[in-house]
Coordinates of C-alpha atoms in Angstrom, one line a residue:
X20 CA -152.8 95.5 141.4
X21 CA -149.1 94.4 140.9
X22 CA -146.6 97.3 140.8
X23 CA -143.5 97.7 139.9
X24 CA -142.2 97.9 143.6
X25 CA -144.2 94.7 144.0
X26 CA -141.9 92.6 141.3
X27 CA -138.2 92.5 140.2
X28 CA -137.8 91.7 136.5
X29 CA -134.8 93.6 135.2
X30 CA -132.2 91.2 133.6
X31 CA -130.3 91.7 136.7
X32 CA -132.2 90.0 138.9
X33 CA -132.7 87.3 136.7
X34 CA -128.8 86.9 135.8
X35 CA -128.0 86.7 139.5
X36 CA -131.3 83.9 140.3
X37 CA -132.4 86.8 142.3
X38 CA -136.0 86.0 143.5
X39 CA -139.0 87.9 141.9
X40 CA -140.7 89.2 144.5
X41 CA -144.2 88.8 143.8
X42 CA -146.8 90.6 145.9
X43 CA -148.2 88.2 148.7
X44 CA -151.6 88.2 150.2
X45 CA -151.7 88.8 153.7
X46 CA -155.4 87.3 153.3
X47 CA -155.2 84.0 151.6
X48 CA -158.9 83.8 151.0
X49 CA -158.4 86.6 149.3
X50 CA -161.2 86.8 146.2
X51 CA -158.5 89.0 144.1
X52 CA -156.4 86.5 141.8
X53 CA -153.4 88.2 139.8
X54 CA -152.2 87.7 136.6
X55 CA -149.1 87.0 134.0
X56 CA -150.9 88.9 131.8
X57 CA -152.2 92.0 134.6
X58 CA -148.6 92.2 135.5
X59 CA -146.7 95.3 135.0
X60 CA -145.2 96.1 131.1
X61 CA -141.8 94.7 130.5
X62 CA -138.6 96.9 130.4
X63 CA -137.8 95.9 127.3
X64 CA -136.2 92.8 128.5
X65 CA -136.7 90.0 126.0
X66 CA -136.6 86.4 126.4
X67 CA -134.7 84.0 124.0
X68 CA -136.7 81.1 122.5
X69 CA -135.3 78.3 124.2
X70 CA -136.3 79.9 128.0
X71 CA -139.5 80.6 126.5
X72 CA -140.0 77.4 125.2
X73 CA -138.7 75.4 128.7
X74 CA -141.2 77.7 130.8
X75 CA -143.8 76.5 128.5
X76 CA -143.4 73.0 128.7
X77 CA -143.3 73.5 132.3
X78 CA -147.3 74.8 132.0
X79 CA -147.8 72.4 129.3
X80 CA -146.8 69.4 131.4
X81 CA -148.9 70.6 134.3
X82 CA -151.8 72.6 133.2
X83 CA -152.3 71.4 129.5
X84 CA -153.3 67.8 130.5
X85 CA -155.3 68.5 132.9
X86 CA -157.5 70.7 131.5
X87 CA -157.7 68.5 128.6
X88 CA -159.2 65.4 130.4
X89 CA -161.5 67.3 132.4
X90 CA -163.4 68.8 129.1
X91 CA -163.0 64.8 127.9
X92 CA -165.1 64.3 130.9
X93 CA -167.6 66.9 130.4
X94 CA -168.3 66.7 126.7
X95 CA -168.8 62.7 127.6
X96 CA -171.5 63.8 130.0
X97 CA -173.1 66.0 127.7
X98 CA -173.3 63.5 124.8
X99 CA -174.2 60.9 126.3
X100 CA -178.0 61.0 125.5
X101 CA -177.1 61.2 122.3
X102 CA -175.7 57.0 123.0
X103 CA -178.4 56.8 125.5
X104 CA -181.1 57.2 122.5
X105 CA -179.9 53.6 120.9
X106 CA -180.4 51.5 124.1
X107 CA -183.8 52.6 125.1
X108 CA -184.1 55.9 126.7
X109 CA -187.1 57.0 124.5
X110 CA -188.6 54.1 124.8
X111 CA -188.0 53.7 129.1
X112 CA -189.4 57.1 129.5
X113 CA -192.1 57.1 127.3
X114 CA -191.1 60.1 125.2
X115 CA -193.4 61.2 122.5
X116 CA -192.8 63.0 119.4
X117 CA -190.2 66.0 119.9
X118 CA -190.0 65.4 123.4
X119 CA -186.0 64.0 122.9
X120 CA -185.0 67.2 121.1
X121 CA -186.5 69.5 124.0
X122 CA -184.6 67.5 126.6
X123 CA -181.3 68.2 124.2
X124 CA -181.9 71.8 123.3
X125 CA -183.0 72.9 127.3
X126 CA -179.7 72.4 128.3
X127 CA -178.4 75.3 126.1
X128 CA -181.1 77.5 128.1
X129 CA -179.3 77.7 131.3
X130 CA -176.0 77.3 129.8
X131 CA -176.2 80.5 127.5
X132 CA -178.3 82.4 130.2
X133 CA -175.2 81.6 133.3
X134 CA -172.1 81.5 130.7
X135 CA -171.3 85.2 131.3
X136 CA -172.6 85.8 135.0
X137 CA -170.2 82.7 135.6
X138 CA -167.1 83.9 134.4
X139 CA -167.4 87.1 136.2
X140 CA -167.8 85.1 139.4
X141 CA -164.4 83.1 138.7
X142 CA -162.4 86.6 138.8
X143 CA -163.8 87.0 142.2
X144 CA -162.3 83.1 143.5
X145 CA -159.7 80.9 143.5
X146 CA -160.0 79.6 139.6
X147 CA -158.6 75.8 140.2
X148 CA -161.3 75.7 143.1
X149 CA -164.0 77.0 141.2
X150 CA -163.5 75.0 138.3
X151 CA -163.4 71.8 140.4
X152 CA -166.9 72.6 142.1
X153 CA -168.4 73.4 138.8
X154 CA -167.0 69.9 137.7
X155 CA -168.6 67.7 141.0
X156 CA -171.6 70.0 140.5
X157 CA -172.3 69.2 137.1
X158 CA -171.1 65.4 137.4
X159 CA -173.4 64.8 140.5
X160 CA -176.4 65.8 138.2
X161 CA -174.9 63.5 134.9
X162 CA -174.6 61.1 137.2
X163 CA -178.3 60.8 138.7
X164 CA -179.4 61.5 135.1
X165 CA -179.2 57.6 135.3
X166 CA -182.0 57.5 137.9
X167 CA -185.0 59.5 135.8
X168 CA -188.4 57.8 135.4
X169 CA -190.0 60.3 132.9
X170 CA -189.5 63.4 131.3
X171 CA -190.0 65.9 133.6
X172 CA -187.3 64.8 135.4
X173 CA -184.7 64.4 132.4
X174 CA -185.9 67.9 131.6
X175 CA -185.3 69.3 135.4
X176 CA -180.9 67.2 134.9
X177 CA -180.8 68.5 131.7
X178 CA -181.3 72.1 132.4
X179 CA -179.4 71.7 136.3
X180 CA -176.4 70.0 133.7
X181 CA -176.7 73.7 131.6
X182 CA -176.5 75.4 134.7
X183 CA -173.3 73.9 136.2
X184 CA -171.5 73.1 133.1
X185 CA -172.1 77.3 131.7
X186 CA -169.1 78.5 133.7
X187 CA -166.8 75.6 132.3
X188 CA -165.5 76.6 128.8
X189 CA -165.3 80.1 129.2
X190 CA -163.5 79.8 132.8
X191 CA -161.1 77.2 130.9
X192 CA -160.6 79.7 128.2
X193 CA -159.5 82.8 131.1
X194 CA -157.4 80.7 133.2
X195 CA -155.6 79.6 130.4
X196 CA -154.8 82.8 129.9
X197 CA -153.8 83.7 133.2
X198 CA -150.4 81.4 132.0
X199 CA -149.8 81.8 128.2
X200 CA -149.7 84.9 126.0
X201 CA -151.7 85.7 122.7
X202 CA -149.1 83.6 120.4
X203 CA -149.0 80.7 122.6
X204 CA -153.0 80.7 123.6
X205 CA -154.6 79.5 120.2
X206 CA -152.4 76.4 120.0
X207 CA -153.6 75.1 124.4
X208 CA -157.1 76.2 123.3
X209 CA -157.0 73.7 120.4
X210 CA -155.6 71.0 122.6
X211 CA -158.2 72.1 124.7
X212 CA -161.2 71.8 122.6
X213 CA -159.7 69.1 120.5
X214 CA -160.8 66.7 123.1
X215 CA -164.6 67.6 121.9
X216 CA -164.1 65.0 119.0
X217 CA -162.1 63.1 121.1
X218 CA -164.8 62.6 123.4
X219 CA -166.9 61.3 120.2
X220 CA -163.9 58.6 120.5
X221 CA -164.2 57.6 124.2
X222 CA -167.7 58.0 124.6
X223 CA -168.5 55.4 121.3
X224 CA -166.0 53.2 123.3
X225 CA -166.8 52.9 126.2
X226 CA -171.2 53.1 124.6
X227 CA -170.0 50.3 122.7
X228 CA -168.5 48.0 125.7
X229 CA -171.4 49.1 128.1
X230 CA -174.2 47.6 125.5
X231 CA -173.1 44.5 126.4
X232 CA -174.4 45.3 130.1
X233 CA -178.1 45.5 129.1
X234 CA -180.5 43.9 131.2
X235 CA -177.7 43.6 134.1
X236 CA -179.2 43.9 137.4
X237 CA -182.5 44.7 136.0
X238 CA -181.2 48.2 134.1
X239 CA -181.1 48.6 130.5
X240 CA -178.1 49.7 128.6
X241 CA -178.5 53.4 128.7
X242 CA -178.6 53.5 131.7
X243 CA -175.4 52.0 132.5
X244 CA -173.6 54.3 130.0
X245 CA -174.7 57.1 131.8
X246 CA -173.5 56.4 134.8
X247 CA -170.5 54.5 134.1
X248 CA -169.2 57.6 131.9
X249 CA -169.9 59.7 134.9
X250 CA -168.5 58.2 137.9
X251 CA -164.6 59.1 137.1
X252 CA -165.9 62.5 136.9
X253 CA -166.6 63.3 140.0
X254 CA -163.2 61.5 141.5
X255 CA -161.6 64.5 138.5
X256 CA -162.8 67.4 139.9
X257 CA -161.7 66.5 143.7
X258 CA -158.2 66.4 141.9
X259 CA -158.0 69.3 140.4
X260 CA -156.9 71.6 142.7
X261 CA -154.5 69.7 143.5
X262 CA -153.0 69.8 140.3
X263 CA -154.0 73.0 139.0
X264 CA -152.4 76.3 141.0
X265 CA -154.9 79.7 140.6
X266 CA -152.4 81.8 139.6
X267 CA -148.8 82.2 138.4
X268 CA -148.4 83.9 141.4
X269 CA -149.2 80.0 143.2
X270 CA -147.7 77.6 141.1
X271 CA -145.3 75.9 143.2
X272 CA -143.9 74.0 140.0
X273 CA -142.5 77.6 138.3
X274 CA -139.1 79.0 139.7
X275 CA -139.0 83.0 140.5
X276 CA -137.0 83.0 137.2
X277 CA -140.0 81.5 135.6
X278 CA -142.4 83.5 137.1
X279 CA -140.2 86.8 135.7
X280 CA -139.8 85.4 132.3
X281 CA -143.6 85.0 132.0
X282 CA -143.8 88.8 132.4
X283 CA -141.2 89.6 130.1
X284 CA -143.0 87.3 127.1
X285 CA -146.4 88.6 128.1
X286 CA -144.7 92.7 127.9
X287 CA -143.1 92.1 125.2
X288 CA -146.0 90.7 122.7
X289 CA -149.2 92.2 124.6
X290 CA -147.5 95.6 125.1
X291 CA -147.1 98.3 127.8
X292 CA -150.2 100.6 127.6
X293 CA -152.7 99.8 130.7
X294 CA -156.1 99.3 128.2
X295 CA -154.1 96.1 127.3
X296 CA -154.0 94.5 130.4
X297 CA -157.2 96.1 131.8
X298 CA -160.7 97.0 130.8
X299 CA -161.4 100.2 129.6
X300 CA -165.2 100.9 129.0
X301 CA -164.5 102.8 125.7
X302 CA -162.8 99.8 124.4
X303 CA -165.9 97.4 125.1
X304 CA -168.1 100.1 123.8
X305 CA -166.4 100.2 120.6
X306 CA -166.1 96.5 120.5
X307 CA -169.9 96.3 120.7
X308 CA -169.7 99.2 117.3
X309 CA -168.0 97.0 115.6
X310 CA -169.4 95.4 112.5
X311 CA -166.5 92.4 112.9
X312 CA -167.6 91.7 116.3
X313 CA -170.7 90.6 115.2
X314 CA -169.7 89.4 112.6
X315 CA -167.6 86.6 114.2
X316 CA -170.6 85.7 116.5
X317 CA -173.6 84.9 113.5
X318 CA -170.4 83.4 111.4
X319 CA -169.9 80.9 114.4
X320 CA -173.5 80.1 115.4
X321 CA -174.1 77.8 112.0
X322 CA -170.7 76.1 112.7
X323 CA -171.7 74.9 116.8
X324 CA -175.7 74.1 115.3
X325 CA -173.9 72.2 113.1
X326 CA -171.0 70.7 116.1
X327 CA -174.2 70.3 118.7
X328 CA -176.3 68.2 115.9
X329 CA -173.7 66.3 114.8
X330 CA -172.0 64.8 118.2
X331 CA -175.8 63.9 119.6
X332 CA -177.3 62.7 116.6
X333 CA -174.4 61.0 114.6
X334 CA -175.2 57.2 116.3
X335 CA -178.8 57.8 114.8
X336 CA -177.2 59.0 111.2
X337 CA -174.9 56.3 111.1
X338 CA -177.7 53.5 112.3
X339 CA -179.9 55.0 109.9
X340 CA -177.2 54.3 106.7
X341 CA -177.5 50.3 107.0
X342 CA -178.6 47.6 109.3
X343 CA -176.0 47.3 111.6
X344 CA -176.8 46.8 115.3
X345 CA -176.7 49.6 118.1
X346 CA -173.8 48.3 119.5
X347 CA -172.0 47.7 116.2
X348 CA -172.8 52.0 115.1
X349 CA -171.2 52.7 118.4
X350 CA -167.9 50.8 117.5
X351 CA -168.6 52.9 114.0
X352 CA -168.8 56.5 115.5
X353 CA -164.6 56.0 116.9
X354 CA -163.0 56.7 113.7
X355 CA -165.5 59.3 112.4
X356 CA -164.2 61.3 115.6
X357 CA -160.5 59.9 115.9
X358 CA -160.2 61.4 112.2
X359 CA -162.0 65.1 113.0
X360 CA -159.5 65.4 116.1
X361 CA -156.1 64.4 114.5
X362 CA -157.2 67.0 111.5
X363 CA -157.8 69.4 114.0
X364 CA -155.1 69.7 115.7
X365 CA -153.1 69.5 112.9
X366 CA -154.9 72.5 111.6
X367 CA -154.5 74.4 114.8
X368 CA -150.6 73.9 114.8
X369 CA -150.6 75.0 111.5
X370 CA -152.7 77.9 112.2
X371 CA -150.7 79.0 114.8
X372 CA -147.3 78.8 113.1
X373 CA -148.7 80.8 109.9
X374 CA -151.0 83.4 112.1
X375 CA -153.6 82.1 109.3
X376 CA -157.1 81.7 110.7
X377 CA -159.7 82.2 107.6
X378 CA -158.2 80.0 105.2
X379 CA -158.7 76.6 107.4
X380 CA -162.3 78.0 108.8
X381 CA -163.4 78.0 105.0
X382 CA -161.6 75.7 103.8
X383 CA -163.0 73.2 107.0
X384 CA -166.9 75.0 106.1
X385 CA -166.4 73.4 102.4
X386 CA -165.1 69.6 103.8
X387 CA -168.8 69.6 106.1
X388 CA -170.7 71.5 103.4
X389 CA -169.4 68.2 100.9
X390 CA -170.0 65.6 103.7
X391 CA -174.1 66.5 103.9
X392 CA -174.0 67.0 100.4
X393 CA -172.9 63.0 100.6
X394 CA -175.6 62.2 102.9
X395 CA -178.0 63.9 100.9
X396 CA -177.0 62.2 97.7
X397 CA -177.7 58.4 99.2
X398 CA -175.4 56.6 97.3
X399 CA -175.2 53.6 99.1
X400 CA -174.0 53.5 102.5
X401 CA -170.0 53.4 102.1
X402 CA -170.6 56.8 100.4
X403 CA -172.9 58.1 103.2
X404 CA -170.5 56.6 106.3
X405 CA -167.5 58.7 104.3
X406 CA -169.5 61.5 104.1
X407 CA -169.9 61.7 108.0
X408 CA -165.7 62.0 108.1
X409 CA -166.1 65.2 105.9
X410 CA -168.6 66.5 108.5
X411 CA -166.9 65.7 111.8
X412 CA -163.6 67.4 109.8
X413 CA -165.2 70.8 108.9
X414 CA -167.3 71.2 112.0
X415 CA -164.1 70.6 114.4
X416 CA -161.9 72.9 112.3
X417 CA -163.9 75.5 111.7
X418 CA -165.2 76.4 115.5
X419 CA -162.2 75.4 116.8
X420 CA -159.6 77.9 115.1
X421 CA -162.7 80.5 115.1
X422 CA -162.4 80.6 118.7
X423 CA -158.8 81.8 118.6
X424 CA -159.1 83.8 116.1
X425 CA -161.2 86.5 117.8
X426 CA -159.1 87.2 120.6
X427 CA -156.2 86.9 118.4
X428 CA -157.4 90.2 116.7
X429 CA -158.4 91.8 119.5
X430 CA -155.1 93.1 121.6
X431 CA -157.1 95.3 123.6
X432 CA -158.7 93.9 126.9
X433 CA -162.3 95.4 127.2
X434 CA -162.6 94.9 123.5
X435 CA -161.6 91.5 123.5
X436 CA -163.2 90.4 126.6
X437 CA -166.9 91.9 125.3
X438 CA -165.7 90.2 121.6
X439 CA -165.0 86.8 122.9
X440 CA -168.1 86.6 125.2
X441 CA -170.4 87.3 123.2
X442 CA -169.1 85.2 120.7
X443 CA -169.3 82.0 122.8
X444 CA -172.3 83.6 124.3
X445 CA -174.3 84.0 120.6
X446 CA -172.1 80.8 119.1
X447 CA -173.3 78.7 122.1
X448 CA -176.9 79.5 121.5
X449 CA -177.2 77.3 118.6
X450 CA -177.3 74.2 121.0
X451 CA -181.6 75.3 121.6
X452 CA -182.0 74.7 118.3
X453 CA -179.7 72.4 117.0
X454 CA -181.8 69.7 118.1
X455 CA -184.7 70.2 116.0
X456 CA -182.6 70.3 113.0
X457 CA -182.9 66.4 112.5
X458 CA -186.4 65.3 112.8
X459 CA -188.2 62.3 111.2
X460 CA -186.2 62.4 107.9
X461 CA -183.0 63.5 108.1
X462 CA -182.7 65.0 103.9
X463 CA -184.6 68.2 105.0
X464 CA -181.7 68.6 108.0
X465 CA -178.9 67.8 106.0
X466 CA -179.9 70.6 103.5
X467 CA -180.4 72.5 106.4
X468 CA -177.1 72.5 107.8
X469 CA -175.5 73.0 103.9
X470 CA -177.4 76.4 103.7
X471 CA -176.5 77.6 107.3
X472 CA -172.7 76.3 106.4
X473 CA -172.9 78.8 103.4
X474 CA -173.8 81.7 105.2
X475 CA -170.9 81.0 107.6
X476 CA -168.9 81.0 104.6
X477 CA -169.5 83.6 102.9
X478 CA -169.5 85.9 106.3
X479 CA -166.0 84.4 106.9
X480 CA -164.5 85.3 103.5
X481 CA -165.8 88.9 104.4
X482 CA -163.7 88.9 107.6
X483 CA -160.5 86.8 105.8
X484 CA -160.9 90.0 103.1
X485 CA -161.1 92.4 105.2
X486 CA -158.3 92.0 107.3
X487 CA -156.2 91.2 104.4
X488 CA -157.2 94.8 103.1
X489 CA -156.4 96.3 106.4
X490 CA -152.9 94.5 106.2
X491 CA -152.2 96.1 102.9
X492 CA -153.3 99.2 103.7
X493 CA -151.3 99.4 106.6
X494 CA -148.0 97.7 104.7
X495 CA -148.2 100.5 102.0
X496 CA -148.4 103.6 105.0
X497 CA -152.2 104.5 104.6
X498 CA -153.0 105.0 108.0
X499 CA -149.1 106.3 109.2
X500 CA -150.6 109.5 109.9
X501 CA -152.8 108.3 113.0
X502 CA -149.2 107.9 114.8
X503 CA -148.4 111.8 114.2
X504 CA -148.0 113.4 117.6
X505 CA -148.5 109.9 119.8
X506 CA -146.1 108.9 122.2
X507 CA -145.1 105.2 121.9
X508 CA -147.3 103.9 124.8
X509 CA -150.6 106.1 123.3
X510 CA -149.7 104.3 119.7
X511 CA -149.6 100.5 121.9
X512 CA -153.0 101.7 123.3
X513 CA -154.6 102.0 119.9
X514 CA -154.5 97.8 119.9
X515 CA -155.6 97.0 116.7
X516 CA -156.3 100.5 115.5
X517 CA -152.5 101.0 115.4
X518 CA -150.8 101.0 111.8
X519 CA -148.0 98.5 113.2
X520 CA -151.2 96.2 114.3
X521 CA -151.3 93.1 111.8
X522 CA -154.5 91.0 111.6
X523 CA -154.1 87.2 111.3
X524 CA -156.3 86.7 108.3

C-alpha cells in the first residue's frame, strides 16, 4: 500500500520539479500492481484544467489508441462467423438446423463463467502483460478456427475463444482506471467500446475484399476471412507491452510532476475516506441489497441480446432484404456501422459533458425499438436497409453509456466493483441466447427484440426517475440530517449515501 511517507505531493514539491517519490519494488516480479486511484487522499491540492488536461493527452496519446485497436481486433475475431456464414461455412461443415446458433451462443458459456475469476487474476500480475497473453491466446484459437472440418471442432474454438477472450473487456475496463478518474473514465470507455461498431466497419471491409479469394488455393472464402482478420492479431498482442506500462507507477512517458498531479485529480474528485479507494465488504454487501444494482444488470441484458444478434446476424438481415450478392451485403454492412459509431461517440461526449446518462439510453432504446419496427413493417427494401441504421444506433448507444453509468453512481469501491461486475457479468449473458433469437423467419425475432427493448426501457426510466428524485431531495435538505455529528472524512465515506452525492441521471 502507498503511504504518505512513500509519495511527495504537496504543492511544494511540485513548484520546485521536486521528484515524487513513488514506492519502488525491490521485487520486480512483484504480483502487487499500485494505483492512481489506491494512492493516498490529496491535501487539498487542486490542479488547474489546463495541467489536467496536458496529463491527459499524455495517457490519451499512449494508452487510448492502443487499447482501442486491440478491442478492433478482438470484436473482428468474434464476428467473424457471423461473415463466415455468407461464403460457406454451414454448408463446408455440414451444419444442420440450429447447429450455427449453438456454435455462436457457446462462446458466451466460458466467457460469462471466466469473466470475474479473470479480473481477479489481473490484480495479482503485471496488467499490460496479462492482457497481451490473453490477446495471443485468444487469436491463436481465431486463427485455427480457419482449419475446422466439422462441428465438434468449431464448437471446441468457439468455447476455447470464450475462455481467452472473458478476461479482455473487464481487464480493459480496470486498467483504464488505474490512469483516469470517474469524470474522465466514461468518455476512454466510449472510445474504447466504440470500436465495437467500428469493427462492423473493418470486418465488412476487409469480408468484402477477401470474397474475392474464394476458391484460391483450394479454400473457400470464409475461410480466408477468418484467418486473414486474425493474423495481425497475434503480431498486436506481442506489442502491447511494449506500449502499454502496468501502472502509473511504470509509465516511463509521465514526468514525477505527472505522476503527482494524477493523485491530486484522483483526491480531489474520488475523495479521501479509505472505502473509496478500497474494498470494504459492507459496501459490496449493500451493493448486492440494492434494488438499482440489479436493476442496471436486467435493464442491460435486452440491450447486448440485442448488440450480440445484431453484429452476427446483420449480413444475413441485409442479404435477406433484396437480391444482392454476398459480397455486395458485405460492402452494405460499412455504413450501417460507420453511422452507429460516429453517433456513439458523439453521444458519449455529450454524456460526459452534461453527467446525463438516462436520457441518451432511452432515447437510443426508442431509435432500435423504431428500426425493427421497420423491418417488421416490409416496406420494400430501402425502408428495411434504413431501418437497420436505427438499430445499429440504439443498440451502440444505449450499452455503451450504460456501462459508464454504473460506476459513475457508485463512488464507493466494494460497491462499485460488485455493481459493475455483475453488470457485465448478467449483461454479457445475453450472448447464449442471442443466437436463437433469429431463426428461420426473422418477423417473430424482430418482435422479439422490440418487446425485450421495452422492458429495458421502461426499467431505465425507473432508474433516470429515481435518481432525479434523489437529486431533489437532496437539493431541498431532506436528508441534511444524516451529516449531524460526522466528521468530514465519515460524510466522504457515505459515497453515494451522502446528501452532497449527486447522481448523473
Amino acid at each position: 500500500m502507498v503511504t504518505t511517507d512513500d509519495i511527495s505531493y504537496t504543492k511544494d514539491a511540485a513548484a520546485s520539479g521536486e521528484k515524487a517519490s513513488w514506492p519502488q519494488n525491490s521485487d520486480s516480479s512483484s504480483a502487487r500492481i499500485e494505483t492512481v486511484e489506491n494512492a493516498p487522499p490529496h491535501n487539498g491540492t487542486t490542479v488547474d484544467k489546463e495541467t489536467e488536461r496536458a496529463v491527459l493527452r499524455k495517457l490519451d496519446y499512449r494508452i487510448v489508441p492502443m487499447v482501442m485497436w486491440v478491442y478492433l481486433m478482438n470484436m473482428m475475431d468474434r464476428v467473424n462467423i457471423g461473415n463466415a456464414r455468407l461464403f460457406g461455412l454451414e454448408e463446408d461443415l455440414n451444419l444442420g438446423e440450429g447447429q450455427f446458433q449453438l456454435a455462436v451462443s457457446v462462446l458466451f458459456v466460458t466467457y460469462c463463467l471466466f469473466e470475474a475469476p479473470s479480473n481477479m487474476i489481473i490484480k495479482r500480475l503485471r496488467p499490460a502483460r496479462y492482457l497481451a497473453g490473453l490477446t495471443v491466446a485468444w487469436d491463436f484459437v481465431a486463427t485455427f478456427s480457419a482449419f475446422v472440418n466439422n462441428f465438434a471442432a468449431l464448437v471446441a474454438c468457439r468455447l476455447l475463444l470464450g475462455l481467452f477472450e472473458a478476461g479482455f473487456f473487464p481487464g480493459v475496463v480496470l486498467y483504464l482506471s488505474m490512469f483516469y478518474s470517474r469524470r474522465s473514465l466514461a468518455l476512454r470507455i466510449a472510445y474504447f467500446y466504440g470500436t465495437a461498431a467500428a469493427s462492423g466497419v473493418a470486418g465488412g471491409l476487409v469480408a468484402y475484399g477477401i470474397s474475392f479469394m474464394d476458391g484460391d488455393h483450394g479454400w473457400r472464402a470464409w475461410r480466408w476471412i477468418i484467418l486473414i482478420n486474425g493474423l495481425p492479431t497475434i503480431f498486436t498482442g506481442i506489442v502491447i507491452p511494449l506500449v502499454l506500462p502496468n501502472s502509473p507507477e511504470t509509465a516511463k512517458f509521465l514526468t514525477e510532476e505527472d505522476k503527482i498531479n494524477l493523485i491530486r485529480i484522483h483526491g480531489s474528485q474520488v475523495g479521501s475516506a479509505r472505502n473509496l479507494r478500497e474494498m470494504e465488504w459492507p459496501d459490496v454487501k449493500d451493493g448486492l441489497r440494492d434494488w438499482t444494482t440489479w436493476a442496471y444488470c436486467f435493464a442491460l441484458f435486452p440491450m447486448l441480446t440485442m448488440l450480440y444478434s445484431f453484429v452476427v446476424f446483420l449480413p444475413t438481415i441485409i442479404h435477406g432484404l433484396g437480391t444482392w450478392t454476398a459480397t455486395e451485403v458485405q460492402a452494405m454492412t460499412v455504413p450501417v456501422y460507420a453511422v452507429g459509431a460516429i453517433v456513439y461517440i458523439t453521444c458519449a461526449r455529450l454524456s460526459d459533458l452534461t453527467q446525463r446518462r438516462g436520457y441518451f439510453i432511452m432515447g437510443s432504446i426508442v431509435s432500435s425499438m423504431a428500426g425493427y419496427g421497420m423491418l417488421i413493417a416490409e416496406k420494400g427494401s430501402a425502408v428495411s436497409y434504413a431501418g437497420t441504421f436505427f438499430v445499429s444506433i440504439g443498440i451502440f448507444v444505449s450499452a455503451g453509456i450504460s456501462f459508464a453509468w454504473v460506476p459513475t453512481n457508485n463512488p464507493r469501491y466494494g460497491k462499485r466493483a460488485i455493481s459493475t461486475g455483475l453488470h457485465l457479468t448478467i449483461g454479457n449473458s445475453s450472448g447464449v441466447a442471442s443466437p436463437f433469437l433469429f431463426k428461420g423467419s426473422f418477423v417473430p425475432g424482430y418482435a422479439a427484440s422490440i418487446g425485450m427493448l421495452g422492458v429495458s426501457l421502461c426499467l431505465n426510466i425507473l432508474l433516470h426517475l429515481h435518481f432525479k428524485r434523489q437529486n431533489r431531495l437532496r437539493d431541498e435538505g431532506k436528508f441534511d440530517y444524516l451529516m449531524e455529528g460526522k466528521t468530514e472524512e465519515e460524510i466522504e465515506a457515505m459515497g453515494e449515501k451522502s446528501p452532497r452525492f449527486r447522481f448523473a441521471t
